[in-house]
Amino acid sequence: MPNLAQLLTTKSSAEYRRVFDLCRAISGEFDDIDAVYVVGGVVRDLILERAPNDIDISVVGNARGFSEALASGLGVNSPVESQFLTFKINAVDLKLGGSSIDVVTARSETYSEPAALPEIAVSSISDDLKRRDFTINAMALSLSNSNWGNLVDPANGFGDVMRKRIKVLHAGSFVDDPTRIFRAVRYATRLGFSIDSRTSWLMSESLAYVDRLSGTRIRNEFEQLLGESKRTDMLRMSEEMGLIGAMSPGLRIGSKALQVLDSQEELGTLSTDLTDLLAIATFGLNEDEATRVIERFDAPAEWGESITGNTRLAKHVALLDRPNILPSELVEILDQIPLASIRAHIAVGPPLPRRDKLNDYMERIRFIKPDLTGIDLIKAGIPEGPIIGKLICIVKRAKLDGHVRSRQEELELALNRLPGFLTN
Ligand code: CTP
């Protein structure tokens, strides 16, 4: 069993070292703790000398007591039991790469049917490693005092890190948990690793099981992918292997959208706001496809808005090519559309006159407001109520189209139009 204590002591940052040292001290204090390990992504990232994210700790024994002692030693709030015998320590204030420390009781997992959530039983570290997705994530480094730094690596993940290879532990891995197909894409692209040929075959054979994942789980995976810095390569790979279509039959990411993401990424102008990324990624879907995607993803309002915003804009956007369209007409159309969809159309849509109009709306026209306010109108003797809003709208349209040029002209227009409202 190789000893990688050096990774814990010299290759990790001071903040991670503090956590590891505390684990070492605490593990000796409890009679009902047999062993403590740091597992999964942190071990992989330490070997690769990459900055790790969240810390995953596996405890053989009393994980609850351990997590409470760790939180108290770190001076942060008590852990919260997030799932069965899993304790989450909020690490946002600790300057680690990730936002939490997850302490789990070493366990085995079995899946009653494809894509179901696993059934869990308390077990050994070797079972805990066997339940994992890829060999590179199935390593544990001991944090116990007696064997500090010993590597437990039953699937030779170390060798696969060296070979830069993503490989599953067993043939049923993607059927058990189809989210692992997304994970393989993420790791391969993020780390620049290749996917072992059998693993790659198993991924395509298991695509049909993606359909069994709940909307929330699928959305979570897609969101994680969009949050990665190499998102465009990940989306391209997912599209090419059929993973995007497997999420929802209506969903596809067009080559123009991928090109735009690529070039904006290169220029450093890509907005990483989720609504913007979604609007670009789903550009070109028709109304029916957009509706199906939203349903499939069980999408919250902000997702739905970005996706349907594109299709709503597509319905009216040809009007923007008319040379005599008035600014007020432009505002009437575009004020109903989410800004993310307008930005996506500018970037991905055709370079017709509409693009100049959309740009003008984004940069100038949408900020135009009358100088006159509702309060001014009340002061001028107009009774409070819906009339005020209607008059302000008329004044705004007139200002947009250049029919009034001062606050005085705005007031005159409002007073001129007042009788029409009073008689109605
Ligand atoms: N894991 C798994 N199957 C999943 C999700 C997670 O086997 N569907 C295991 C892997 O061993 C993984 C660990 O749980 O390493 C922690 O999960 P997560 O935090 O998502 O993975 P990391 O590898 O730590 O990811 P990242 O570097 O993206 O934070």
CSV table of C-alpha atoms and ligand atoms in Angstrom, one decimal:
chain,number,residue,atom,x,y,z
A,1,MET,CA,0.0,0.0,0.0
A,2,PRO,CA,1.8,3.2,-1.2
A,3,ASN,CA,2.0,6.1,1.3
A,4,LEU,CA,1.1,9.5,-0.1
A,5,ALA,CA,1.4,11.5,3.1
A,6,GLN,CA,3.5,14.0,1.2
A,7,LEU,CA,0.4,15.0,-0.8
A,8,LEU,CA,-1.4,15.8,2.4
A,9,THR,CA,1.4,17.7,4.0
A,10,THR,CA,3.2,19.5,1.2
A,11,LYS,CA,0.9,19.5,-1.8
A,12,SER,CA,-2.3,20.8,-0.2
A,13,SER,CA,-2.9,24.4,0.7
A,14,ALA,CA,-2.8,25.6,4.3
A,15,GLU,CA,-6.6,25.6,4.6
A,16,TYR,CA,-6.9,21.9,3.4
A,17,ARG,CA,-3.9,21.0,5.6
A,18,ARG,CA,-5.7,22.4,8.6
A,19,VAL,CA,-8.7,20.2,7.9
A,20,PHE,CA,-6.6,17.1,7.4
A,21,ASP,CA,-4.6,17.7,10.6
A,22,LEU,CA,-7.8,18.2,12.6
A,23,CYS,CA,-9.1,14.9,11.1
A,24,ARG,CA,-6.0,13.2,12.2
A,25,ALA,CA,-6.3,14.5,15.8
A,26,ILE,CA,-10.0,13.8,16.1
A,27,SER,CA,-9.8,10.3,14.7
A,28,GLY,CA,-7.6,9.3,17.7
A,29,GLU,CA,-10.1,10.7,20.2
A,30,PHE,CA,-13.0,8.4,19.5
A,31,ASP,CA,-13.2,4.7,20.6
A,32,ASP,CA,-16.0,4.1,18.1
A,33,ILE,CA,-14.1,5.4,15.1
A,34,ASP,CA,-12.0,2.7,13.3
A,35,ALA,CA,-10.7,4.8,10.4
A,36,VAL,CA,-11.0,8.1,8.7
A,37,TYR,CA,-10.3,8.8,5.0
A,38,VAL,CA,-10.4,11.6,2.5
A,39,VAL,CA,-12.0,10.1,-0.6
A,40,GLY,CA,-13.0,10.8,-4.2
A,41,GLY,CA,-12.2,14.0,-6.1
A,42,VAL,CA,-9.9,15.4,-3.5
A,43,VAL,CA,-7.5,12.5,-3.7
A,44,ARG,CA,-7.6,12.6,-7.5
A,45,ASP,CA,-7.0,16.3,-7.6
A,46,LEU,CA,-4.1,16.1,-5.0
A,47,ILE,CA,-2.4,13.6,-7.2
A,48,LEU,CA,-2.9,15.8,-10.3
A,49,GLU,CA,-1.8,18.8,-8.3
A,50,ARG,CA,-5.0,20.6,-9.1
A,51,ALA,CA,-6.9,22.7,-6.6
A,52,PRO,CA,-9.7,20.4,-5.2
A,53,ASN,CA,-13.3,21.4,-4.5
A,54,ASP,CA,-15.5,20.1,-1.7
A,55,ILE,CA,-13.9,17.7,0.7
A,56,ASP,CA,-15.4,14.2,1.1
A,57,ILE,CA,-14.5,12.3,4.2
A,58,SER,CA,-15.4,8.7,4.8
A,59,VAL,CA,-15.6,7.5,8.4
A,60,VAL,CA,-15.6,3.9,9.4
A,61,GLY,CA,-17.5,4.3,12.6
A,62,ASN,CA,-19.2,7.2,14.3
A,63,ALA,CA,-19.4,9.8,11.5
A,64,ARG,CA,-21.9,11.9,13.4
A,65,GLY,CA,-19.6,12.4,16.4
A,66,PHE,CA,-16.6,12.9,14.1
A,67,SER,CA,-18.4,15.6,12.0
A,68,GLU,CA,-19.5,17.5,15.1
A,69,ALA,CA,-15.9,17.5,16.5
A,70,LEU,CA,-14.6,18.6,13.1
A,71,ALA,CA,-17.0,21.5,12.8
A,72,SER,CA,-16.3,22.6,16.3
A,73,GLY,CA,-12.5,22.4,15.7
A,74,LEU,CA,-12.9,24.5,12.6
A,75,GLY,CA,-15.1,27.0,14.5
A,76,VAL,CA,-18.0,26.7,12.1
A,77,ASN,CA,-21.7,25.8,12.6
A,78,SER,CA,-22.7,22.2,13.5
A,79,PRO,CA,-23.1,19.8,10.6
A,80,VAL,CA,-26.5,19.1,9.1
A,81,GLU,CA,-27.5,15.6,8.4
A,82,SER,CA,-28.2,15.9,4.6
A,83,GLN,CA,-29.0,12.2,3.8
A,84,PHE,CA,-28.8,9.0,5.7
A,85,LEU,CA,-25.6,9.1,7.9
A,86,THR,CA,-24.2,11.9,5.8
A,87,PHE,CA,-23.2,15.1,7.5
A,88,LYS,CA,-22.6,18.4,5.7
A,89,ILE,CA,-20.4,21.0,7.2
A,90,ASN,CA,-20.8,24.4,5.7
A,91,ALA,CA,-17.3,25.5,4.7
A,92,VAL,CA,-18.2,28.7,2.8
A,93,ASP,CA,-16.1,30.8,5.2
A,94,LEU,CA,-13.1,28.5,5.3
A,95,LYS,CA,-11.4,29.5,2.1
A,96,LEU,CA,-11.3,26.0,0.7
A,97,GLY,CA,-11.9,25.5,-3.0
A,98,GLY,CA,-15.4,24.1,-2.3
A,99,SER,CA,-18.2,25.2,-0.2
A,100,SER,CA,-18.7,22.1,2.0
A,101,ILE,CA,-17.1,19.3,3.8
A,102,ASP,CA,-19.2,16.1,3.5
A,103,VAL,CA,-18.6,13.5,6.1
A,104,VAL,CA,-20.2,10.1,5.3
A,105,THR,CA,-20.4,6.8,7.1
A,106,ALA,CA,-18.5,4.3,4.9
A,107,ARG,CA,-21.2,2.4,3.1
A,108,SER,CA,-22.2,0.0,0.4
A,109,GLU,CA,-24.9,0.9,-2.1
A,110,THR,CA,-27.3,-1.2,-4.1
A,111,TYR,CA,-29.7,-0.1,-6.8
A,112,SER,CA,-33.1,-1.8,-6.9
A,113,GLU,CA,-33.7,-0.7,-10.5
A,114,PRO,CA,-32.0,1.4,-13.1
A,115,ALA,CA,-31.6,5.1,-12.2
A,116,ALA,CA,-33.2,4.6,-8.8
A,117,LEU,CA,-31.7,6.2,-5.7
A,118,PRO,CA,-29.4,3.7,-4.0
A,119,GLU,CA,-30.2,1.6,-0.9
A,120,ILE,CA,-27.4,2.2,1.6
A,121,ALA,CA,-25.9,0.0,4.3
A,122,VAL,CA,-23.0,0.8,6.7
A,123,SER,CA,-19.9,-1.0,5.5
A,124,SER,CA,-16.1,-1.0,5.0
A,125,ILE,CA,-13.9,1.5,3.2
A,126,SER,CA,-13.4,-1.1,0.4
A,127,ASP,CA,-17.2,-1.3,-0.2
A,128,ASP,CA,-17.4,2.4,0.0
A,129,LEU,CA,-14.9,2.7,-2.8
A,130,LYS,CA,-16.6,0.0,-4.9
A,131,ARG,CA,-19.8,1.9,-5.0
A,132,ARG,CA,-18.2,4.8,-6.8
A,133,ASP,CA,-18.3,6.0,-10.4
A,134,PHE,CA,-14.8,5.9,-11.9
A,135,THR,CA,-11.5,4.4,-10.9
A,136,ILE,CA,-9.9,7.8,-10.6
A,137,ASN,CA,-12.6,8.7,-8.0
A,138,ALA,CA,-12.4,5.4,-6.1
A,139,MET,CA,-9.3,6.1,-4.0
A,140,ALA,CA,-9.0,6.9,-0.3
A,141,LEU,CA,-6.2,8.4,1.6
A,142,SER,CA,-6.0,7.6,5.3
A,143,LEU,CA,-6.2,10.5,7.7
A,144,SER,CA,-6.0,8.3,10.8
A,145,ASN,CA,-2.8,8.8,12.9
A,146,SER,CA,-1.7,5.2,12.8
A,147,ASN,CA,-1.5,5.0,9.0
A,148,TRP,CA,-1.6,8.6,7.9
A,149,GLY,CA,-1.3,9.0,4.1
A,150,ASN,CA,-1.8,5.3,3.2
A,151,LEU,CA,-3.5,5.0,-0.1
A,152,VAL,CA,-6.4,2.6,-0.5
A,153,ASP,CA,-6.8,2.0,-4.2
A,154,PRO,CA,-8.5,-1.3,-5.1
A,155,ALA,CA,-9.3,-0.4,-8.7
A,156,ASN,CA,-5.9,1.1,-9.5
A,157,GLY,CA,-7.2,4.6,-9.9
A,158,PHE,CA,-3.7,5.9,-9.4
A,159,GLY,CA,-2.6,4.1,-12.6
A,160,ASP,CA,-5.6,5.6,-14.5
A,161,VAL,CA,-4.8,9.1,-13.3
A,162,MET,CA,-1.3,8.6,-14.7
A,163,ARG,CA,-2.7,7.2,-17.9
A,164,LYS,CA,-5.2,10.0,-18.0
A,165,ARG,CA,-8.1,7.6,-18.4
A,166,ILE,CA,-11.7,7.6,-17.3
A,167,LYS,CA,-12.8,4.1,-16.6
A,168,VAL,CA,-15.9,2.7,-14.8
A,169,LEU,CA,-15.6,0.2,-12.0
A,170,HIS,CA,-18.2,-2.2,-13.3
A,171,ALA,CA,-20.3,-2.7,-16.4
A,172,GLY,CA,-23.6,-1.7,-14.7
A,173,SER,CA,-22.4,1.6,-13.4
A,174,PHE,CA,-24.2,3.9,-15.9
A,175,VAL,CA,-27.4,1.8,-15.7
A,176,ASP,CA,-27.4,2.1,-11.9
A,177,ASP,CA,-26.8,5.8,-12.1
A,178,PRO,CA,-27.1,7.4,-15.6
A,179,THR,CA,-25.9,10.8,-14.1
A,180,ARG,CA,-22.5,9.2,-14.4
A,181,ILE,CA,-22.7,9.7,-18.2
A,182,PHE,CA,-22.7,13.4,-17.6
A,183,ARG,CA,-19.9,13.0,-15.0
A,184,ALA,CA,-17.7,11.1,-17.5
A,185,VAL,CA,-18.1,14.0,-20.0
A,186,ARG,CA,-17.3,16.5,-17.3
A,187,TYR,CA,-14.1,14.8,-16.0
A,188,ALA,CA,-12.9,13.9,-19.5
A,189,THR,CA,-13.1,17.5,-20.7
A,190,ARG,CA,-12.2,19.2,-17.4
A,191,LEU,CA,-9.1,17.1,-16.9
A,192,GLY,CA,-8.2,16.5,-20.5
A,193,PHE,CA,-8.5,12.7,-20.0
A,194,SER,CA,-9.7,10.1,-22.6
A,195,ILE,CA,-12.6,7.8,-21.9
A,196,ASP,CA,-11.6,4.1,-21.9
A,197,SER,CA,-13.1,2.4,-25.0
A,198,ARG,CA,-15.3,-0.1,-23.0
A,199,THR,CA,-16.5,2.7,-20.7
A,200,SER,CA,-17.3,4.8,-23.8
A,201,TRP,CA,-19.3,1.9,-25.3
A,202,LEU,CA,-21.1,1.4,-22.0
A,203,MET,CA,-22.0,5.1,-22.0
A,204,SER,CA,-23.7,5.0,-25.4
A,205,GLU,CA,-25.4,1.7,-24.5
A,206,SER,CA,-26.9,3.3,-21.4
A,207,LEU,CA,-28.1,6.5,-22.9
A,208,ALA,CA,-31.7,5.2,-22.9
A,209,TYR,CA,-31.6,5.1,-19.1
A,210,VAL,CA,-31.2,8.9,-18.9
A,211,ASP,CA,-34.9,9.1,-19.6
A,212,ARG,CA,-35.5,7.5,-16.2
A,213,LEU,CA,-33.9,10.3,-14.3
A,214,SER,CA,-36.1,12.8,-12.6
A,215,GLY,CA,-36.3,16.3,-14.0
A,216,THR,CA,-34.5,17.7,-11.0
A,217,ARG,CA,-31.6,15.3,-11.4
A,218,ILE,CA,-31.2,15.9,-15.1
A,219,ARG,CA,-31.4,19.7,-14.6
A,220,ASN,CA,-28.8,19.5,-11.9
A,221,GLU,CA,-26.4,17.7,-14.2
A,222,PHE,CA,-27.0,20.1,-17.1
A,223,GLU,CA,-26.6,23.1,-14.8
A,224,GLN,CA,-23.3,21.7,-13.5
A,225,LEU,CA,-22.1,21.2,-17.0
A,226,LEU,CA,-23.0,24.8,-17.9
A,227,GLY,CA,-21.1,26.0,-14.8
A,228,GLU,CA,-17.8,24.4,-15.9
A,229,SER,CA,-15.2,26.6,-17.5
A,230,LYS,CA,-14.9,24.1,-20.5
A,231,ARG,CA,-18.7,24.1,-20.9
A,232,THR,CA,-18.6,24.4,-24.7
A,233,ASP,CA,-16.4,21.4,-25.2
A,234,MET,CA,-18.6,19.5,-22.8
A,235,LEU,CA,-21.7,20.5,-24.7
A,236,ARG,CA,-20.2,19.6,-28.0
A,237,MET,CA,-19.1,16.2,-26.7
A,238,SER,CA,-22.6,15.6,-25.2
A,239,GLU,CA,-24.3,16.6,-28.5
A,240,GLU,CA,-22.0,14.4,-30.5
A,241,MET,CA,-22.6,11.3,-28.3
A,242,GLY,CA,-26.4,11.8,-28.2
A,243,LEU,CA,-26.5,12.8,-24.5
A,244,ILE,CA,-28.3,16.1,-25.2
A,245,GLY,CA,-31.0,14.4,-27.2
A,246,ALA,CA,-31.3,11.7,-24.5
A,247,MET,CA,-32.2,14.4,-21.9
A,248,SER,CA,-35.2,15.5,-23.9
A,249,PRO,CA,-36.1,14.5,-27.5
A,250,GLY,CA,-36.7,18.2,-28.5
A,251,LEU,CA,-33.4,19.4,-27.2
A,252,ARG,CA,-30.3,19.9,-29.4
A,253,ILE,CA,-27.5,22.4,-29.3
A,254,GLY,CA,-26.9,23.8,-32.8
A,255,SER,CA,-23.5,24.3,-34.3
A,256,LYS,CA,-24.0,28.1,-34.5
A,257,ALA,CA,-24.7,28.2,-30.8
A,258,LEU,CA,-21.5,26.2,-30.1
A,259,GLN,CA,-19.5,28.5,-32.4
A,260,VAL,CA,-20.8,31.5,-30.5
A,261,LEU,CA,-20.0,30.0,-27.1
A,262,ASP,CA,-16.5,29.2,-28.4
A,263,SER,CA,-15.8,32.6,-29.7
A,264,GLN,CA,-17.3,34.5,-26.7
A,265,GLU,CA,-15.3,32.2,-24.4
A,266,GLU,CA,-12.1,33.0,-26.4
A,267,LEU,CA,-12.8,36.8,-26.3
A,268,GLY,CA,-13.7,36.6,-22.6
A,269,THR,CA,-17.1,38.1,-23.3
A,270,LEU,CA,-19.2,35.1,-22.5
A,271,SER,CA,-21.7,35.8,-19.7
A,272,THR,CA,-21.7,32.9,-17.2
A,273,ASP,CA,-25.1,33.8,-16.0
A,274,LEU,CA,-27.3,30.7,-16.2
A,275,THR,CA,-30.1,32.5,-18.0
A,276,ASP,CA,-27.8,33.7,-20.8
A,277,LEU,CA,-26.1,30.3,-21.2
A,278,LEU,CA,-29.5,28.6,-21.4
A,279,ALA,CA,-30.8,31.1,-23.9
A,280,ILE,CA,-27.8,30.5,-26.2
A,281,ALA,CA,-27.8,26.7,-25.7
A,282,THR,CA,-31.5,26.3,-26.5
A,283,PHE,CA,-31.5,28.8,-29.4
A,284,GLY,CA,-33.5,27.6,-32.4
A,285,LEU,CA,-35.9,25.3,-30.6
A,286,ASN,CA,-39.5,25.7,-31.8
A,287,GLU,CA,-42.4,26.3,-29.4
A,288,ASP,CA,-43.3,22.6,-29.1
A,289,GLU,CA,-39.7,21.6,-28.4
A,290,ALA,CA,-39.2,24.4,-25.9
A,291,THR,CA,-42.4,23.3,-24.0
A,292,ARG,CA,-41.2,19.7,-24.0
A,293,VAL,CA,-37.8,20.6,-22.7
A,294,ILE,CA,-39.3,22.8,-19.9
A,295,GLU,CA,-41.6,19.9,-18.9
A,296,ARG,CA,-38.8,17.4,-19.0
A,297,PHE,CA,-36.5,19.5,-16.8
A,298,ASP,CA,-39.3,20.3,-14.4
A,299,ALA,CA,-37.9,23.8,-15.0
A,300,PRO,CA,-38.1,26.6,-12.5
A,301,ALA,CA,-39.3,30.0,-13.7
A,302,GLU,CA,-35.9,31.4,-14.6
A,303,TRP,CA,-35.1,28.4,-16.8
A,304,GLY,CA,-38.5,28.5,-18.5
A,305,GLU,CA,-38.3,32.2,-19.2
A,306,SER,CA,-34.9,31.9,-21.0
A,307,ILE,CA,-36.1,29.0,-23.1
A,308,THR,CA,-39.6,30.3,-24.0
A,309,GLY,CA,-38.2,33.8,-24.4
A,310,ASN,CA,-36.3,32.7,-27.5
A,311,THR,CA,-39.4,31.2,-29.1
A,312,ARG,CA,-41.5,34.3,-28.2
A,313,LEU,CA,-38.9,36.5,-29.8
A,314,ALA,CA,-38.7,34.3,-32.9
A,315,LYS,CA,-42.4,34.9,-33.5
A,316,HIS,CA,-42.1,38.7,-33.8
A,317,VAL,CA,-38.5,39.3,-34.7
A,318,ALA,CA,-39.1,39.6,-38.5
A,319,LEU,CA,-41.1,42.8,-37.8
A,320,LEU,CA,-37.9,44.3,-36.6
A,321,ASP,CA,-36.5,44.2,-40.2
A,322,ARG,CA,-39.1,46.7,-41.4
A,323,PRO,CA,-37.2,49.9,-42.2
A,324,ASN,CA,-40.0,52.2,-40.8
A,325,ILE,CA,-40.6,50.4,-37.5
A,326,LEU,CA,-41.0,53.0,-34.8
A,327,PRO,CA,-39.0,52.9,-31.5
A,328,SER,CA,-42.2,52.7,-29.6
A,329,GLU,CA,-43.2,49.5,-31.6
A,330,LEU,CA,-39.8,48.1,-30.9
A,331,VAL,CA,-40.2,48.6,-27.2
A,332,GLU,CA,-43.7,47.1,-27.3
A,333,ILE,CA,-42.3,43.9,-28.7
A,334,LEU,CA,-39.1,43.7,-26.8
A,335,ASP,CA,-40.2,44.7,-23.3
A,336,GLN,CA,-42.0,41.4,-23.2
A,337,ILE,CA,-38.9,39.4,-23.9
A,338,PRO,CA,-36.2,38.4,-21.3
A,339,LEU,CA,-32.9,40.2,-21.9
A,340,ALA,CA,-31.1,36.8,-22.0
A,341,SER,CA,-33.2,35.8,-25.1
A,342,ILE,CA,-32.5,39.2,-26.8
A,343,ARG,CA,-28.7,38.8,-26.1
A,344,ALA,CA,-28.8,35.3,-27.5
A,345,HIS,CA,-30.6,36.4,-30.7
A,346,ILE,CA,-28.0,39.1,-31.2
A,347,ALA,CA,-25.2,36.6,-30.9
A,348,VAL,CA,-26.7,33.5,-32.6
A,349,GLY,CA,-29.4,34.9,-34.9
A,350,PRO,CA,-28.9,36.0,-38.5
A,351,PRO,CA,-27.1,39.2,-39.3
A,352,LEU,CA,-30.3,40.9,-40.6
A,353,PRO,CA,-31.3,44.6,-39.9
A,354,ARG,CA,-33.1,43.2,-36.8
A,355,ARG,CA,-29.7,42.7,-35.2
A,356,ASP,CA,-29.0,46.5,-35.3
A,357,LYS,CA,-32.5,47.1,-33.8
A,358,LEU,CA,-31.9,44.6,-31.0
A,359,ASN,CA,-28.6,46.2,-30.2
A,360,ASP,CA,-30.1,49.7,-30.3
A,361,TYR,CA,-32.8,48.4,-27.9
A,362,MET,CA,-30.3,46.9,-25.5
A,363,GLU,CA,-27.9,49.8,-25.5
A,364,ARG,CA,-30.1,52.8,-25.7
A,365,ILE,CA,-33.8,52.5,-26.3
A,366,ARG,CA,-34.8,50.4,-23.3
A,367,PHE,CA,-33.4,53.1,-21.0
A,368,ILE,CA,-35.5,55.9,-22.4
A,369,LYS,CA,-38.1,57.1,-19.9
A,370,PRO,CA,-40.3,60.2,-19.8
A,371,ASP,CA,-39.0,63.0,-17.6
A,372,LEU,CA,-42.6,63.4,-16.4
A,373,THR,CA,-43.6,61.2,-13.4
A,374,GLY,CA,-46.9,60.1,-12.0
A,375,ILE,CA,-46.3,62.4,-9.1
A,376,ASP,CA,-46.0,65.4,-11.5
A,377,LEU,CA,-49.4,64.4,-13.0
A,378,ILE,CA,-51.0,64.2,-9.5
A,379,LYS,CA,-49.6,67.6,-8.7
A,380,ALA,CA,-51.1,68.9,-11.9
A,381,GLY,CA,-54.5,67.8,-10.6
A,382,ILE,CA,-55.1,64.5,-12.3
A,383,PRO,CA,-56.8,62.1,-10.0
A,384,GLU,CA,-54.8,59.1,-8.7
A,385,GLY,CA,-55.7,55.8,-10.4
A,386,PRO,CA,-55.0,53.8,-13.6
A,387,ILE,CA,-55.3,57.0,-15.7
A,388,ILE,CA,-51.9,58.0,-14.5
A,389,GLY,CA,-50.2,54.9,-15.8
A,390,LYS,CA,-52.0,55.2,-19.1
A,391,LEU,CA,-51.0,58.8,-19.6
A,392,ILE,CA,-47.4,58.0,-18.7
A,393,CYS,CA,-47.4,55.2,-21.3
A,394,ILE,CA,-48.7,57.7,-24.0
A,395,VAL,CA,-46.0,60.2,-23.0
A,396,LYS,CA,-43.3,57.5,-23.1
A,397,ARG,CA,-44.3,56.4,-26.6
A,398,ALA,CA,-44.3,60.0,-27.8
A,399,LYS,CA,-40.9,60.5,-26.3
A,400,LEU,CA,-39.5,57.3,-27.9
A,401,ASP,CA,-40.8,58.4,-31.3
A,402,GLY,CA,-39.5,62.0,-30.9
A,403,HIS,CA,-42.9,63.7,-30.7
A,404,VAL,CA,-42.1,65.4,-27.4
A,405,ARG,CA,-38.8,67.0,-26.6
A,406,SER,CA,-39.1,68.4,-23.1
A,407,ARG,CA,-40.8,67.9,-19.8
A,408,GLN,CA,-43.1,70.8,-20.6
A,409,GLU,CA,-44.2,69.1,-23.9
A,410,GLU,CA,-44.7,65.9,-22.1
A,411,LEU,CA,-47.0,67.6,-19.6
A,412,GLU,CA,-48.9,69.3,-22.3
A,413,LEU,CA,-49.5,66.0,-24.2
A,414,ALA,CA,-50.7,64.3,-21.0
A,415,LEU,CA,-53.1,67.2,-20.3
A,416,ASN,CA,-54.3,67.2,-23.9
A,417,ARG,CA,-55.1,63.5,-23.7
A,418,LEU,CA,-56.7,63.6,-20.3
A,419,PRO,CA,-60.3,64.5,-21.5
A,420,GLY,CA,-60.4,61.3,-23.6
A,421,PHE,CA,-59.9,59.2,-20.5
A,422,LEU,CA,-62.3,61.2,-18.3
A,423,THR,CA,-65.2,60.8,-20.7
A,424,ASN,CA,-64.6,57.0,-21.2
B,1,CTP,N1,-19.9,9.7,-6.8
B,1,CTP,C1,-20.2,8.6,-7.5
B,1,CTP,N2,-21.3,8.6,-8.3
B,1,CTP,C2,-22.0,9.7,-8.5
B,1,CTP,C3,-21.7,10.9,-7.7
B,1,CTP,C4,-20.6,10.8,-6.9
B,1,CTP,O1,-19.6,7.5,-7.4
B,1,CTP,N3,-23.1,9.8,-9.3
B,1,CTP,C5,-18.7,9.6,-5.9
B,1,CTP,C6,-17.3,9.8,-6.6
B,1,CTP,O2,-16.4,9.0,-6.0
B,1,CTP,C7,-17.0,11.2,-6.4
B,1,CTP,C8,-17.6,11.4,-5.0
B,1,CTP,O3,-18.7,10.6,-4.9
B,1,CTP,O4,-15.6,11.5,-6.4
B,1,CTP,C9,-18.0,12.9,-4.6
B,1,CTP,O5,-18.9,13.4,-5.6
B,1,CTP,P1,-18.7,14.8,-6.2
B,1,CTP,O6,-18.4,15.8,-5.2
B,1,CTP,O7,-19.8,15.1,-7.1
B,1,CTP,O8,-17.4,14.5,-7.1
B,1,CTP,P2,-15.9,15.1,-7.1
B,1,CTP,O9,-15.1,14.1,-7.9
B,1,CTP,O10,-15.5,15.5,-5.8
B,1,CTP,O11,-16.3,16.3,-8.0
B,1,CTP,P3,-15.8,17.7,-8.3
B,1,CTP,O12,-14.3,17.6,-8.5
B,1,CTP,O13,-16.5,18.0,-9.5
B,1,CTP,O14,-16.2,18.5,-7.1
